[in-house]
PDB file of C-alpha atoms in Angstrom:
ATOM      1  CA  MET A   1       0.225  -7.338  24.623  1.00 76.00           C
ATOM      2  CA  ASN A   2       3.184  -7.495  22.342  1.00 86.00           C
ATOM      3  CA  ASN A   3       2.880  -8.173  18.705  1.00 86.00           C
ATOM      4  CA  THR A   4       4.484 -11.767  18.793  1.00 85.00           C
ATOM      5  CA  LEU A   5       1.808 -12.870  21.172  1.00 91.00           C
ATOM      6  CA  LEU A   6      -0.970 -11.174  19.242  1.00 91.00           C
ATOM      7  CA  TYR A   7       0.230 -12.975  16.032  1.00 87.00           C
ATOM      8  CA  THR A   8       0.531 -16.298  17.700  1.00 89.00           C
ATOM      9  CA  LEU A   9      -2.869 -16.041  19.290  1.00 91.00           C
ATOM     10  CA  THR A  10      -4.554 -15.253  15.972  1.00 90.00           C
ATOM     11  CA  VAL A  11      -2.764 -18.098  13.907  1.00 88.00           C
ATOM     12  CA  LEU A  12      -3.445 -20.805  16.724  1.00 90.00           C
ATOM     13  CA  ILE A  13      -7.115 -19.822  17.418  1.00 91.00           C
ATOM     14  CA  TRP A  14      -8.174 -19.438  13.697  1.00 83.00           C
ATOM     15  CA  GLY A  15      -6.322 -22.600  12.821  1.00 80.00           C
ATOM     16  CA  SER A  16      -8.358 -24.480  15.590  1.00 83.00           C
ATOM     17  CA  THR A  17     -11.612 -22.859  14.373  1.00 82.00           C
ATOM     18  CA  TRP A  18     -11.572 -25.128  11.354  1.00 73.00           C
ATOM     19  CA  LEU A  19     -12.101 -28.254  13.535  1.00 77.00           C
ATOM     20  CA  ALA A  20     -14.748 -26.475  15.671  1.00 84.00           C
ATOM     21  CA  ILE A  21     -16.672 -25.509  12.532  1.00 82.00           C
ATOM     22  CA  GLU A  22     -17.012 -29.227  11.689  1.00 79.00           C
ATOM     23  CA  PHE A  23     -19.269 -29.626  14.716  1.00 86.00           C
ATOM     24  CA  GLN A  24     -21.609 -26.781  13.516  1.00 86.00           C
ATOM     25  CA  LEU A  25     -22.561 -28.422  10.295  1.00 81.00           C
ATOM     26  CA  GLY A  26     -25.567 -30.739   9.924  1.00 83.00           C
ATOM     27  CA  VAL A  27     -28.700 -29.766  11.704  1.00 90.00           C
ATOM     28  CA  VAL A  28     -28.416 -25.987  11.636  1.00 92.00           C
ATOM     29  CA  ALA A  29     -28.089 -24.014   8.395  1.00 91.00           C
ATOM     30  CA  THR A  30     -24.627 -22.492   8.058  1.00 87.00           C
ATOM     31  CA  GLU A  31     -25.801 -18.808   7.838  1.00 92.00           C
ATOM     32  CA  VAL A  32     -27.853 -19.293  10.865  1.00 95.00           C
ATOM     33  CA  SER A  33     -24.900 -20.902  12.808  1.00 93.00           C
ATOM     34  CA  VAL A  34     -23.046 -17.776  11.775  1.00 93.00           C
ATOM     35  CA  PHE A  35     -25.866 -15.658  13.176  1.00 96.00           C
ATOM     36  CA  TYR A  36     -25.914 -17.512  16.475  1.00 97.00           C
ATOM     37  CA  ARG A  37     -22.121 -17.127  16.714  1.00 96.00           C
ATOM     38  CA  TYR A  38     -22.136 -13.348  16.374  1.00 97.00           C
ATOM     39  CA  VAL A  39     -25.268 -12.764  18.447  1.00 97.00           C
ATOM     40  CA  LEU A  40     -23.599 -14.449  21.350  1.00 98.00           C
ATOM     41  CA  ALA A  41     -20.102 -12.693  20.580  1.00 97.00           C
ATOM     42  CA  SER A  42     -21.583  -9.182  20.310  1.00 97.00           C
ATOM     43  CA  GLY A  43     -23.804  -9.660  23.453  1.00 97.00           C
ATOM     44  CA  LEU A  44     -20.629 -10.739  25.553  1.00 97.00           C
ATOM     45  CA  LEU A  45     -18.522  -7.872  24.182  1.00 96.00           C
ATOM     46  CA  PHE A  46     -21.341  -5.404  24.907  1.00 97.00           C
ATOM     47  CA  ALA A  47     -21.792  -6.750  28.405  1.00 97.00           C
ATOM     48  CA  TRP A  48     -17.958  -6.485  28.944  1.00 95.00           C
ATOM     49  CA  CYS A  49     -17.982  -2.885  27.747  1.00 95.00           C
ATOM     50  CA  TYR A  50     -20.850  -1.933  29.945  1.00 94.00           C
ATOM     51  CA  ARG A  51     -19.177  -3.576  32.947  1.00 94.00           C
ATOM     52  CA  GLY A  52     -16.003  -1.674  32.191  1.00 93.00           C
ATOM     53  CA  ARG A  53     -17.807   1.562  31.680  1.00 94.00           C
ATOM     54  CA  LYS A  54     -16.598   1.800  28.019  1.00 94.00           C
ATOM     55  CA  ARG A  55     -17.994   4.245  25.835  1.00 94.00           C
ATOM     56  CA  LEU A  56     -20.793   2.808  23.613  1.00 95.00           C
ATOM     57  CA  ARG A  57     -22.128   5.935  22.108  1.00 95.00           C
ATOM     58  CA  PHE A  58     -20.839   6.909  18.681  1.00 96.00           C
ATOM     59  CA  GLY A  59     -21.757   9.289  15.908  1.00 96.00           C
ATOM     60  CA  ALA A  60     -23.390   8.495  12.447  1.00 96.00           C
ATOM     61  CA  ALA A  61     -20.013   8.316  10.681  1.00 95.00           C
ATOM     62  CA  ALA A  62     -18.458   5.810  13.254  1.00 96.00           C
ATOM     63  CA  HIS A  63     -21.648   3.686  12.975  1.00 97.00           C
ATOM     64  CA  LEU A  64     -21.424   3.685   9.252  1.00 97.00           C
ATOM     65  CA  ARG A  65     -17.957   2.126   9.558  1.00 96.00           C
ATOM     66  CA  PHE A  66     -19.321  -0.384  12.258  1.00 97.00           C
ATOM     67  CA  MET A  67     -21.964  -1.443   9.671  1.00 98.00           C
ATOM     68  CA  LEU A  68     -19.373  -1.886   7.008  1.00 97.00           C
ATOM     69  CA  LEU A  69     -17.198  -3.832   9.343  1.00 96.00           C
ATOM     70  CA  GLY A  70     -19.935  -6.113  10.230  1.00 97.00           C
ATOM     71  CA  LEU A  71     -21.172  -6.586   6.630  1.00 97.00           C
ATOM     72  CA  LEU A  72     -17.743  -7.297   5.340  1.00 96.00           C
ATOM     73  CA  MET A  73     -15.786  -9.080   8.134  1.00 93.00           C
ATOM     74  CA  PHE A  74     -18.523 -10.534  10.296  1.00 94.00           C
ATOM     75  CA  SER A  75     -21.270 -11.506   7.882  1.00 95.00           C
ATOM     76  CA  LEU A  76     -20.905 -11.817   4.031  1.00 94.00           C
ATOM     77  CA  ASN A  77     -17.434 -13.267   3.952  1.00 90.00           C
ATOM     78  CA  TYR A  78     -18.465 -16.077   6.331  1.00 87.00           C
ATOM     79  CA  VAL A  79     -21.613 -16.930   4.494  1.00 88.00           C
ATOM     80  CA  LEU A  80     -19.738 -16.862   1.335  1.00 89.00           C
ATOM     81  CA  ALA A  81     -16.869 -19.000   2.825  1.00 82.00           C
ATOM     82  CA  TYR A  82     -19.238 -21.651   3.986  1.00 74.00           C
ATOM     83  CA  ARG A  83     -21.299 -21.663   0.893  1.00 80.00           C
ATOM     84  CA  ALA A  84     -18.196 -22.145  -1.253  1.00 82.00           C
ATOM     85  CA  GLN A  85     -17.433 -25.487   0.682  1.00 73.00           C
ATOM     86  CA  VAL A  86     -20.734 -26.758  -0.867  1.00 75.00           C
ATOM     87  CA  PHE A  87     -19.119 -26.892  -4.188  1.00 81.00           C
ATOM     88  CA  VAL A  88     -15.402 -27.311  -3.468  1.00 75.00           C
ATOM     89  CA  THR A  89     -13.427 -28.979  -0.668  1.00 67.00           C
ATOM     90  CA  SER A  90     -12.268 -27.130   2.529  1.00 66.00           C
ATOM     91  CA  ALA A  91      -8.799 -27.508   1.402  1.00 61.00           C
ATOM     92  CA  PHE A  92      -9.217 -25.761  -1.943  1.00 68.00           C
ATOM     93  CA  ALA A  93     -11.388 -23.071  -0.327  1.00 73.00           C
ATOM     94  CA  ALA A  94      -8.530 -22.346   2.196  1.00 71.00           C
ATOM     95  CA  ILE A  95      -6.153 -21.936  -0.712  1.00 70.00           C
ATOM     96  CA  VAL A  96      -8.408 -19.614  -2.438  1.00 77.00           C
ATOM     97  CA  PHE A  97      -9.068 -17.632   0.811  1.00 79.00           C
ATOM     98  CA  SER A  98      -5.277 -17.227   1.342  1.00 76.00           C
ATOM     99  CA  THR A  99      -5.302 -14.837  -1.606  1.00 79.00           C
ATOM    100  CA  MET A 100      -6.445 -12.210   0.814  1.00 83.00           C
ATOM    101  CA  LEU A 101      -2.756 -11.713   1.557  1.00 79.00           C
ATOM    102  CA  TRP A 102      -2.333 -10.343  -1.807  1.00 80.00           C
ATOM    103  CA  MET A 103      -5.643  -8.450  -1.829  1.00 85.00           C
ATOM    104  CA  ASN A 104      -4.604  -6.875   1.447  1.00 86.00           C
ATOM    105  CA  MET A 105      -1.296  -5.607  -0.121  1.00 83.00           C
ATOM    106  CA  ILE A 106      -3.196  -4.191  -3.197  1.00 85.00           C
ATOM    107  CA  ASN A 107      -6.069  -2.658  -1.010  1.00 88.00           C
ATOM    108  CA  ALA A 108      -3.567  -1.239   1.382  1.00 87.00           C
ATOM    109  CA  ARG A 109      -1.748   0.537  -1.547  1.00 85.00           C
ATOM    110  CA  LEU A 110      -5.161   1.790  -3.173  1.00 88.00           C
ATOM    111  CA  PHE A 111      -6.628   3.012   0.011  1.00 89.00           C
ATOM    112  CA  PHE A 112      -3.676   4.165   2.122  1.00 84.00           C
ATOM    113  CA  GLY A 113      -0.769   4.463  -0.242  1.00 82.00           C
ATOM    114  CA  ALA A 114       0.989   1.697   1.638  1.00 75.00           C
ATOM    115  CA  ARG A 115       3.692  -0.102  -0.349  1.00 75.00           C
ATOM    116  CA  SER A 116       5.279  -3.534   0.524  1.00 69.00           C
ATOM    117  CA  ASP A 117       8.849  -4.306  -0.168  1.00 71.00           C
ATOM    118  CA  TRP A 118      10.249  -7.306  -1.887  1.00 73.00           C
ATOM    119  CA  ARG A 119      10.290  -9.490   1.375  1.00 75.00           C
ATOM    120  CA  ALA A 120       6.543  -9.322   1.772  1.00 72.00           C
ATOM    121  CA  ILE A 121       5.946  -9.941  -1.884  1.00 77.00           C
ATOM    122  CA  GLY A 122       8.324 -12.803  -1.989  1.00 80.00           C
ATOM    123  CA  GLY A 123       7.200 -14.230   1.406  1.00 78.00           C
ATOM    124  CA  SER A 124       3.404 -14.113   0.277  1.00 76.00           C
ATOM    125  CA  LEU A 125       4.571 -16.072  -2.990  1.00 82.00           C
ATOM    126  CA  LEU A 126       6.319 -18.746  -0.856  1.00 83.00           C
ATOM    127  CA  GLY A 127       3.381 -18.971   1.643  1.00 78.00           C
ATOM    128  CA  ILE A 128       0.732 -19.537  -0.969  1.00 80.00           C
ATOM    129  CA  ALA A 129       3.002 -21.929  -2.867  1.00 84.00           C
ATOM    130  CA  GLY A 130       3.403 -23.822   0.341  1.00 82.00           C
ATOM    131  CA  ILE A 131      -0.279 -24.023   0.883  1.00 76.00           C
ATOM    132  CA  VAL A 132      -0.774 -25.374  -2.740  1.00 79.00           C
ATOM    133  CA  VAL A 133       1.814 -28.006  -1.972  1.00 84.00           C
ATOM    134  CA  ILE A 134       0.187 -29.092   1.274  1.00 75.00           C
ATOM    135  CA  PHE A 135      -3.313 -29.406  -0.447  1.00 73.00           C
ATOM    136  CA  TYR A 136      -1.895 -30.738  -3.809  1.00 77.00           C
ATOM    137  CA  PRO A 137      -3.504 -34.154  -3.626  1.00 74.00           C
ATOM    138  CA  GLN A 138      -7.005 -32.698  -2.984  1.00 68.00           C
ATOM    139  CA  ILE A 139      -6.411 -30.246  -5.892  1.00 68.00           C
ATOM    140  CA  GLU A 140      -5.368 -33.026  -8.211  1.00 70.00           C
ATOM    141  CA  ALA A 141      -8.555 -34.737  -7.475  1.00 68.00           C
ATOM    142  CA  LEU A 142     -10.589 -31.741  -8.389  1.00 62.00           C
ATOM    143  CA  SER A 143     -12.766 -31.844 -11.900  1.00 65.00           C
ATOM    144  CA  LEU A 144     -13.045 -28.577 -13.466  1.00 64.00           C
ATOM    145  CA  ASN A 145     -16.718 -28.231 -13.850  1.00 70.00           C
ATOM    146  CA  ASP A 146     -19.315 -25.565 -13.352  1.00 72.00           C
ATOM    147  CA  ALA A 147     -19.593 -26.282  -9.545  1.00 79.00           C
ATOM    148  CA  THR A 148     -15.978 -26.031  -9.123  1.00 78.00           C
ATOM    149  CA  VAL A 149     -15.676 -22.652 -10.993  1.00 80.00           C
ATOM    150  CA  TYR A 150     -18.720 -21.389  -9.009  1.00 84.00           C
ATOM    151  CA  GLY A 151     -17.288 -22.426  -5.551  1.00 83.00           C
ATOM    152  CA  THR A 152     -13.969 -20.783  -6.646  1.00 82.00           C
ATOM    153  CA  LEU A 153     -15.574 -17.665  -7.453  1.00 87.00           C
ATOM    154  CA  ILE A 154     -17.639 -17.568  -4.359  1.00 90.00           C
ATOM    155  CA  ALA A 155     -14.634 -18.119  -2.292  1.00 86.00           C
ATOM    156  CA  LEU A 156     -12.725 -15.394  -3.948  1.00 88.00           C
ATOM    157  CA  LEU A 157     -15.402 -13.002  -3.510  1.00 94.00           C
ATOM    158  CA  GLY A 158     -15.431 -13.777   0.257  1.00 92.00           C
ATOM    159  CA  ALA A 159     -11.671 -13.302   0.539  1.00 90.00           C
ATOM    160  CA  LEU A 160     -12.118  -9.770  -1.214  1.00 94.00           C
ATOM    161  CA  LEU A 161     -14.892  -8.670   1.131  1.00 96.00           C
ATOM    162  CA  ALA A 162     -12.783  -9.861   4.132  1.00 93.00           C
ATOM    163  CA  SER A 163      -9.833  -7.707   2.766  1.00 93.00           C
ATOM    164  CA  PHE A 164     -12.188  -4.792   2.450  1.00 95.00           C
ATOM    165  CA  GLY A 165     -13.177  -5.353   5.967  1.00 94.00           C
ATOM    166  CA  ASN A 166      -9.567  -5.245   6.991  1.00 92.00           C
ATOM    167  CA  MET A 167      -9.273  -1.766   5.245  1.00 94.00           C
ATOM    168  CA  VAL A 168     -12.316  -0.616   7.150  1.00 95.00           C
ATOM    169  CA  SER A 169     -10.750  -1.651  10.434  1.00 92.00           C
ATOM    170  CA  GLN A 170      -7.584  -0.089   9.568  1.00 90.00           C
ATOM    171  CA  ASP A 171      -9.214   3.197   8.657  1.00 93.00           C
ATOM    172  CA  ALA A 172     -11.406   3.114  11.890  1.00 93.00           C
ATOM    173  CA  GLN A 173      -8.368   2.609  14.095  1.00 91.00           C
ATOM    174  CA  SER A 174      -6.632   5.534  12.388  1.00 90.00           C
ATOM    175  CA  ARG A 175      -9.376   7.653  13.412  1.00 92.00           C
ATOM    176  CA  GLY A 176      -9.071   6.694  16.974  1.00 92.00           C
ATOM    177  CA  LEU A 177     -12.112   4.409  17.129  1.00 94.00           C
ATOM    178  CA  PRO A 178     -11.353   1.706  19.894  1.00 94.00           C
ATOM    179  CA  ILE A 179     -11.163  -1.954  18.751  1.00 92.00           C
ATOM    180  CA  LEU A 180     -13.267  -3.412  21.562  1.00 93.00           C
ATOM    181  CA  GLN A 181     -16.435  -1.229  20.943  1.00 96.00           C
ATOM    182  CA  SER A 182     -15.729  -1.392  17.141  1.00 96.00           C
ATOM    183  CA  ASN A 183     -15.923  -5.126  17.275  1.00 95.00           C
ATOM    184  CA  ALA A 184     -18.994  -5.109  19.597  1.00 97.00           C
ATOM    185  CA  TRP A 185     -20.938  -2.987  17.223  1.00 98.00           C
ATOM    186  CA  GLY A 186     -19.436  -4.626  14.053  1.00 97.00           C
ATOM    187  CA  MET A 187     -20.445  -8.137  15.234  1.00 97.00           C
ATOM    188  CA  ALA A 188     -23.863  -7.012  16.152  1.00 98.00           C
ATOM    189  CA  TYR A 189     -24.361  -5.432  12.748  1.00 98.00           C
ATOM    190  CA  GLY A 190     -22.858  -8.543  11.248  1.00 97.00           C
ATOM    191  CA  ALA A 191     -25.396 -10.776  13.076  1.00 97.00           C
ATOM    192  CA  LEU A 192     -28.191  -8.364  11.894  1.00 98.00           C
ATOM    193  CA  PHE A 193     -27.193  -8.721   8.220  1.00 97.00           C
ATOM    194  CA  THR A 194     -26.692 -12.533   8.619  1.00 97.00           C
ATOM    195  CA  GLY A 195     -30.048 -12.861  10.081  1.00 96.00           C
ATOM    196  CA  LEU A 196     -31.597 -11.057   7.179  1.00 96.00           C
ATOM    197  CA  ILE A 197     -29.712 -13.318   4.764  1.00 95.00           C
ATOM    198  CA  ALA A 198     -31.048 -16.319   6.675  1.00 95.00           C
ATOM    199  CA  LEU A 199     -34.529 -15.012   6.445  1.00 96.00           C
ATOM    200  CA  SER A 200     -34.348 -14.178   2.833  1.00 94.00           C
ATOM    201  CA  MET A 201     -33.156 -17.839   2.225  1.00 92.00           C
ATOM    202  CA  ASP A 202     -35.950 -19.218   4.399  1.00 91.00           C
ATOM    203  CA  SER A 203     -33.313 -21.171   6.353  1.00 89.00           C
ATOM    204  CA  GLY A 204     -35.326 -21.699   9.340  1.00 90.00           C
ATOM    205  CA  PHE A 205     -33.765 -20.783  12.865  1.00 94.00           C
ATOM    206  CA  VAL A 206     -33.597 -24.185  14.393  1.00 95.00           C
ATOM    207  CA  PHE A 207     -31.151 -24.990  17.213  1.00 95.00           C
ATOM    208  CA  ASP A 208     -29.124 -27.996  17.902  1.00 95.00           C
ATOM    209  CA  TRP A 209     -28.812 -28.865  21.476  1.00 95.00           C
ATOM    210  CA  ARG A 210     -26.188 -31.534  21.259  1.00 95.00           C
ATOM    211  CA  PRO A 211     -23.281 -30.670  23.497  1.00 95.00           C
ATOM    212  CA  ALA A 212     -20.758 -30.815  20.685  1.00 94.00           C
ATOM    213  CA  TYR A 213     -22.751 -28.014  18.898  1.00 95.00           C
ATOM    214  CA  LEU A 214     -23.107 -26.010  22.027  1.00 97.00           C
ATOM    215  CA  VAL A 215     -19.392 -26.274  23.048  1.00 96.00           C
ATOM    216  CA  SER A 216     -18.220 -25.476  19.514  1.00 94.00           C
ATOM    217  CA  LEU A 217     -20.605 -22.443  19.232  1.00 96.00           C
ATOM    218  CA  ILE A 218     -19.340 -21.022  22.593  1.00 97.00           C
ATOM    219  CA  TYR A 219     -15.649 -21.635  21.452  1.00 96.00           C
ATOM    220  CA  LEU A 220     -16.229 -19.917  18.007  1.00 94.00           C
ATOM    221  CA  ALA A 221     -18.028 -17.062  19.668  1.00 96.00           C
ATOM    222  CA  VAL A 222     -15.627 -16.309  22.593  1.00 96.00           C
ATOM    223  CA  ILE A 223     -12.251 -17.647  21.436  1.00 96.00           C
ATOM    224  CA  GLY A 224     -12.707 -17.652  17.668  1.00 93.00           C
ATOM    225  CA  SER A 225     -14.452 -14.337  17.492  1.00 94.00           C
ATOM    226  CA  ILE A 226     -13.875 -12.031  20.449  1.00 96.00           C
ATOM    227  CA  VAL A 227     -10.395 -13.105  21.198  1.00 95.00           C
ATOM    228  CA  ALA A 228      -9.096 -13.790  17.734  1.00 93.00           C
ATOM    229  CA  PHE A 229     -10.437 -10.806  16.102  1.00 92.00           C
ATOM    230  CA  GLY A 230      -9.334  -8.524  18.947  1.00 93.00           C
ATOM    231  CA  ALA A 231      -5.844  -9.732  18.614  1.00 93.00           C
ATOM    232  CA  TYR A 232      -5.913  -9.782  14.538  1.00 90.00           C
ATOM    233  CA  LEU A 233      -7.432  -6.293  14.225  1.00 91.00           C
ATOM    234  CA  THR A 234      -5.123  -4.878  16.827  1.00 92.00           C
ATOM    235  CA  LEU A 235      -2.086  -6.468  14.934  1.00 90.00           C
ATOM    236  CA  LEU A 236      -3.417  -5.008  11.728  1.00 87.00           C
ATOM    237  CA  GLY A 237      -3.385  -1.540  13.168  1.00 87.00           C
ATOM    238  CA  ARG A 238       0.229  -1.940  14.310  1.00 88.00           C
ATOM    239  CA  ILE A 239       1.946  -3.786  11.616  1.00 81.00           C
ATOM    240  CA  GLY A 240      -0.365  -3.286   8.686  1.00 80.00           C
ATOM    241  CA  ALA A 241      -2.459  -5.388   6.443  1.00 75.00           C
ATOM    242  CA  HIS A 242       0.324  -7.091   4.428  1.00 68.00           C
ATOM    243  CA  LYS A 243       1.912  -8.664   7.461  1.00 75.00           C
ATOM    244  CA  ALA A 244      -1.205  -9.327   9.654  1.00 80.00           C
ATOM    245  CA  GLY A 245      -2.874 -10.858   6.459  1.00 76.00           C
ATOM    246  CA  TYR A 246      -0.153 -13.621   6.490  1.00 74.00           C
ATOM    247  CA  ALA A 247      -2.313 -15.135   9.221  1.00 79.00           C
ATOM    248  CA  THR A 248      -4.660 -16.522   6.575  1.00 75.00           C
ATOM    249  CA  VAL A 249      -1.726 -18.586   5.026  1.00 75.00           C
ATOM    250  CA  LEU A 250      -0.489 -19.887   8.494  1.00 77.00           C
ATOM    251  CA  PHE A 251      -3.789 -21.183  10.053  1.00 75.00           C
ATOM    252  CA  PRO A 252      -4.520 -23.822   7.473  1.00 74.00           C
ATOM    253  CA  VAL A 253      -1.125 -25.275   8.670  1.00 76.00           C
ATOM    254  CA  VAL A 254      -2.352 -25.101  12.225  1.00 80.00           C
ATOM    255  CA  ALA A 255      -5.599 -26.941  11.257  1.00 73.00           C
ATOM    256  CA  LEU A 256      -3.543 -29.758   9.548  1.00 74.00           C
ATOM    257  CA  THR A 257      -1.444 -30.203  12.623  1.00 78.00           C
ATOM    258  CA  LEU A 258      -4.572 -30.703  14.758  1.00 78.00           C
ATOM    259  CA  SER A 259      -5.874 -33.192  12.105  1.00 73.00           C
ATOM    260  CA  VAL A 260      -2.436 -35.028  12.502  1.00 75.00           C
ATOM    261  CA  LEU A 261      -2.937 -35.042  16.301  1.00 79.00           C
ATOM    262  CA  PHE A 262      -6.570 -35.710  16.663  1.00 75.00           C
ATOM    263  CA  GLU A 263      -8.019 -37.097  13.419  1.00 64.00           C
ATOM    264  CA  GLY A 264      -5.119 -39.469  12.388  1.00 70.00           C
ATOM    265  CA  LEU A 265      -3.852 -37.550   9.286  1.00 67.00           C
ATOM    266  CA  ASN A 266      -1.044 -39.247   7.819  1.00 73.00           C
ATOM    267  CA  ILE A 267       2.195 -37.050   7.713  1.00 75.00           C
ATOM    268  CA  SER A 268       3.331 -36.950   3.918  1.00 79.00           C
ATOM    269  CA  ALA A 269       6.236 -35.418   1.977  1.00 82.00           C
ATOM    270  CA  SER A 270       3.887 -32.761   0.465  1.00 81.00           C
ATOM    271  CA  LEU A 271       2.666 -31.731   3.972  1.00 77.00           C
ATOM    272  CA  LEU A 272       6.204 -31.221   5.414  1.00 83.00           C
ATOM    273  CA  THR A 273       7.383 -29.485   2.309  1.00 86.00           C
ATOM    274  CA  GLY A 274       4.576 -27.104   2.116  1.00 81.00           C
ATOM    275  CA  THR A 275       4.907 -26.543   5.847  1.00 79.00           C
ATOM    276  CA  LEU A 276       8.570 -25.391   5.434  1.00 84.00           C
ATOM    277  CA  LEU A 277       7.625 -23.083   2.618  1.00 84.00           C
ATOM    278  CA  VAL A 278       4.821 -21.421   4.684  1.00 78.00           C
ATOM    279  CA  LEU A 279       7.174 -21.036   7.532  1.00 77.00           C
ATOM    280  CA  ALA A 280       9.928 -19.579   5.286  1.00 81.00           C
ATOM    281  CA  GLY A 281       7.478 -17.160   3.830  1.00 78.00           C
ATOM    282  CA  ASN A 282       6.419 -16.026   7.245  1.00 72.00           C
ATOM    283  CA  VAL A 283      10.036 -15.172   8.031  1.00 74.00           C
ATOM    284  CA  PHE A 284      10.211 -13.033   4.869  1.00 75.00           C
ATOM    285  CA  VAL A 285       6.937 -11.248   5.704  1.00 69.00           C
ATOM    286  CA  LEU A 286       7.384 -10.342   9.210  1.00 65.00           C
ATOM    287  CA  ARG A 287      10.950  -9.085   8.341  1.00 69.00           C
ATOM    288  CA  ALA A 288       9.563  -6.834   5.614  1.00 60.00           C
ATOM    289  CA  ARG A 289       9.810  -3.183   6.231  1.00 58.00           C
ATOM    290  CA  LYS A 290       6.844  -1.031   5.827  1.00 52.00           C
ATOM    291  CA  ARG A 291       7.498   1.408   3.000  1.00 51.00           C
ATOM    292  CA  PRO A 292       5.970   4.874   3.345  1.00 48.00           C
ATOM    293  CA  ALA A 293       3.519   5.929   0.973  1.00 47.00           C
ATOM    294  CA  ALA A 294       4.680   8.313  -1.770  1.00 46.00           C
ATOM    295  CA  PRO A 295       4.133  11.952  -0.653  1.00 44.00           C
ATOM    296  CA  ASP A 296       2.524  12.815  -4.039  1.00 43.00           C
ATOM    297  CA  SER A 297      -0.047  10.016  -4.224  1.00 41.00           C
ATOM    298  CA  SER A 298      -1.746  10.388  -0.786  1.00 42.00           C
ATOM    299  CA  ALA A 299      -5.543   9.557  -0.627  1.00 42.00           C
ATOM    300  CA  PRO A 300      -8.158   9.802   1.799  1.00 46.00           C
ATOM    301  CA  PRO A 301      -8.762   6.431   3.622  1.00 47.00           C
ATOM    302  CA  LEU A 302     -11.197   4.172   1.994  1.00 48.00           C
ATOM    303  CA  THR A 303     -11.186   6.021  -1.223  1.00 41.00           C
ATOM    304  CA  ALA A 304      -8.932   5.522  -4.223  1.00 41.00           C
ATOM    305  CA  PRO A 305      -6.392   8.289  -5.028  1.00 41.00           C
ATOM    306  CA  GLN A 306      -8.205  11.120  -6.718  1.00 40.00           C
ATOM    307  CA  SER A 307      -5.311  13.643  -7.280  1.00 38.00           C
ATOM    308  CA  ARG A 308      -1.839  14.282  -6.455  1.00 37.00           C
ATOM    309  CA  ALA A 309      -2.503  16.983  -3.607  1.00 35.00           C
ATOM    310  CA  PRO A 310      -3.229  15.425  -0.304  1.00 35.00           C
ATOM    311  CA  LYS A 311      -6.931  15.926   0.673  1.00 33.00           C
ATOM    312  CA  PRO A 312      -8.869  15.563   4.016  1.00 31.00           C
ATOM    313  CA  PRO A 313     -10.691  12.275   4.468  1.00 33.00           C
ATOM    314  CA  LEU A 314     -13.968  12.038   2.762  1.00 30.00           C
ATOM    315  CA  ILE A 315     -15.750   9.802   5.107  1.00 30.00           C
TER     316      ILE A 315
END
């Protein structure tokens, strides 16, 4: 599958999951819904791997990466993102989460020595500026109080953990670990960690049997998790974190488009202006050249640079 199709799939699917998540709220605690989502997703992926006779046995070092992937990308960042929306609007949370694009650039530089050129940096600034313009009416209505600050910090932490998860996936792919099996194990570990979080919070493992909840759960597990993460992480390995991460800026625009079509959201000047800025930023980022790492600052994957001499990977 070519990169354009992978990118389009990622943006369209994750843009639509915002609408699907609305049907998950209410009866079941958010962390329990995340647990159900990844139990189902990992189970289906394991079944697919078993049917296709894919390798499922890996060593301890690989499982360490799977656990990190699960904890960072399929557990904590979701729990924190959902929790943040208790204190701030989903629009504001989306803006905060879009800072993962910058975090990816910084972390890729720290862990892999990858440098971004001016197009990637300028494009990311345009994109996040566009998101701010789109959601400005909601931002203007915010009052700066303890709840807002707390929600913002939680959302920032969630974005940071997701960015670290991106680095773990990129490292795993560089070592030849297959994405399908990595996601199966990562989602299984993510479900385990989220289940433990739910138990510690005494959330209660109730289930909502309404058709809306069931259909949205299946959509989020199969399309929003298996397909979208498969596409995104494949893209991450091919074009780098700085380009793949721009999806976090684009999918709020898709979510707004769906709101216009299905929820009667009015088209405003800020919506149109912000969308144009985001799309312009997308062009800059995708046309950016991936600058090679400096030969005297190489570092082992997932570790910050220790010295000028290249060293073998530590983990």
